Each structure stands twice: as structure tokens, then as C-alpha cells.
Amino acid sequence: KHLTGDNYDLHSSMVTASSPVGEWNTGRIVVLGNQVEHWLNGQLTVQYEYYTDEWNELVQTSKFDPALYARFPTGSIGIQDHGHDVRYRNIKIKPYL
């Protein structure tokens, strides 16, 4: 639940799709209503549905505050790393048409 392609602290990736160190990864997160998909390098890594019983249980047992986590229609997007050299490029946020 803490690797590239995961839904951090909630869902582990179904596949290992990371590129080798030194190569770019391409990621995409698609949200349609309550349905969410995480894609990494063209492979579906995680899919889930917001606010189901399973979702609520995962949030309850995570490090996140259940009263606040994913409860607002707008907000910040966090991108993180844990002390390694990392670069980002071509970050785009656009509505799904």
C-alpha cells in the first residue's frame, strides 16, 4: 500500500508496473462518479469505489481521519516521495469527457 501505483495506505497494486530506476513512469488516475482507477505505464494497478462499506473500513483502519479523507469535492493533490531524488513532468488535471 506504499508503492508506486498504490492508493496510498488503502489499496495495494494488483500488478508491478513501475519502470526501472532512471526511467520515467506514466501514471493516470481516472474518477467517474464514485469509481476510481489508477493506471501506471498503461497497466491498471488499482480500482475501487468511494464510500462503500469496504472503503469506509479501509479508511477507518488507515492513518487518515475518516471524517475528512476524500469527503470534499475540491481540495489539494499531494505528490510525495520519501527522501530520494525524484522529478515530475507534464502533470495535467482535466475533466473526463
Protein backbone atom coordinates (compact mmCIF):
# COMPACT_ATOMS: atom_id res chain seq x y z
CA LYS A 1 0.00 0.00 0.00
CA HIS A 2 3.03 2.28 -0.13
CA LEU A 3 4.46 1.64 -3.61
CA THR A 4 4.15 3.33 -6.98
CA GLY A 5 0.67 2.67 -8.38
CA ASP A 6 -0.97 2.04 -4.99
CA ASN A 7 -3.81 4.00 -3.44
CA TYR A 8 -1.60 5.14 -0.57
CA ASP A 9 -2.28 3.30 2.71
CA LEU A 10 -5.55 1.80 1.40
CA HIS A 11 -5.13 -0.42 -1.69
CA SER A 12 -2.08 -2.30 -2.97
CA SER A 13 -1.39 -2.57 -6.69
CA MET A 14 -2.72 -5.63 -8.50
CA VAL A 15 0.43 -5.71 -10.70
CA THR A 16 4.01 -4.45 -10.59
CA ALA A 17 4.16 -1.83 -13.32
CA SER A 18 6.99 0.51 -12.27
CA SER A 19 9.72 1.35 -14.74
CA PRO A 20 13.33 0.68 -13.71
CA VAL A 21 15.18 3.37 -11.74
CA GLY A 22 16.23 6.16 -14.08
CA GLU A 23 13.29 5.70 -16.46
CA TRP A 24 10.05 7.68 -16.46
CA ASN A 25 6.77 6.28 -15.18
CA THR A 26 3.48 7.43 -16.69
CA GLY A 27 0.50 7.49 -14.36
CA ARG A 28 -3.17 8.27 -14.71
CA ILE A 29 -5.98 8.39 -12.17
CA VAL A 30 -9.50 8.23 -13.58
CA VAL A 31 -12.51 9.14 -11.43
CA LEU A 32 -16.04 8.70 -12.76
CA GLY A 33 -18.61 9.26 -10.04
CA ASN A 34 -17.50 7.02 -7.17
CA GLN A 35 -15.46 4.67 -9.40
CA VAL A 36 -11.68 5.17 -9.33
CA GLU A 37 -8.91 3.60 -11.40
CA HIS A 38 -5.14 4.03 -11.01
CA TRP A 39 -3.06 3.30 -14.12
CA LEU A 40 0.73 3.04 -14.28
CA ASN A 41 2.62 2.65 -17.55
CA GLY A 42 -0.56 1.53 -19.32
CA GLN A 43 -1.49 -1.13 -16.74
CA LEU A 44 -4.46 -0.95 -14.38
CA THR A 45 -2.94 -1.15 -10.89
CA VAL A 46 -5.85 -0.36 -8.56
CA GLN A 47 -9.59 0.12 -8.83
CA TYR A 48 -12.06 0.87 -6.09
CA GLU A 49 -15.29 2.65 -5.28
CA TYR A 50 -15.56 5.55 -2.85
CA TYR A 51 -17.84 5.34 0.21
CA THR A 52 -18.71 1.62 0.11
CA ASP A 53 -18.61 -0.44 3.30
CA GLU A 54 -15.20 -1.79 2.20
CA TRP A 55 -13.93 1.74 1.52
CA ASN A 56 -15.14 3.03 4.89
CA GLU A 57 -13.48 0.11 6.72
CA LEU A 58 -10.16 0.70 4.93
CA VAL A 59 -10.22 4.41 5.78
CA GLN A 60 -11.12 3.63 9.42
CA THR A 61 -8.06 1.39 9.78
CA SER A 62 -5.70 3.72 7.89
CA LYS A 63 -3.71 6.67 9.19
CA PHE A 64 -6.25 9.09 7.68
CA ASP A 65 -9.03 10.92 9.54
CA PRO A 66 -12.28 9.28 8.37
CA ALA A 67 -14.23 12.50 8.90
CA LEU A 68 -12.01 14.34 6.41
CA TYR A 69 -10.47 11.84 3.99
CA ALA A 70 -11.95 12.14 0.47
CA ARG A 71 -15.03 13.93 1.82
CA PHE A 72 -14.74 17.18 -0.13
CA PRO A 73 -15.37 17.70 -3.87
CA THR A 74 -12.37 20.06 -4.20
CA GLY A 75 -9.01 20.33 -2.49
CA SER A 76 -5.30 19.73 -2.82
CA ILE A 77 -3.48 16.98 -4.66
CA GLY A 78 -0.42 15.65 -2.85
CA ILE A 79 2.63 14.20 -4.59
CA GLN A 80 5.27 12.72 -2.34
CA ASP A 81 8.50 10.82 -2.06
CA HIS A 82 10.48 9.58 0.92
CA GLY A 83 13.94 11.14 0.64
CA HIS A 84 15.00 10.05 -2.84
CA ASP A 85 15.78 12.12 -5.92
CA VAL A 86 12.52 12.47 -7.84
CA ARG A 87 11.32 14.51 -10.80
CA TYR A 88 7.84 15.19 -12.15
CA ARG A 89 6.84 16.45 -15.58
CA ASN A 90 3.71 17.08 -17.61
CA ILE A 91 1.26 16.97 -14.71
CA LYS A 92 -2.23 17.67 -16.03
CA ILE A 93 -5.62 17.77 -14.36
CA LYS A 94 -8.55 17.70 -16.71
CA PRO A 95 -12.23 16.78 -16.68
CA TYR A 96 -13.14 13.40 -18.09
CA LEU A 97 -15.44 13.99 -21.05
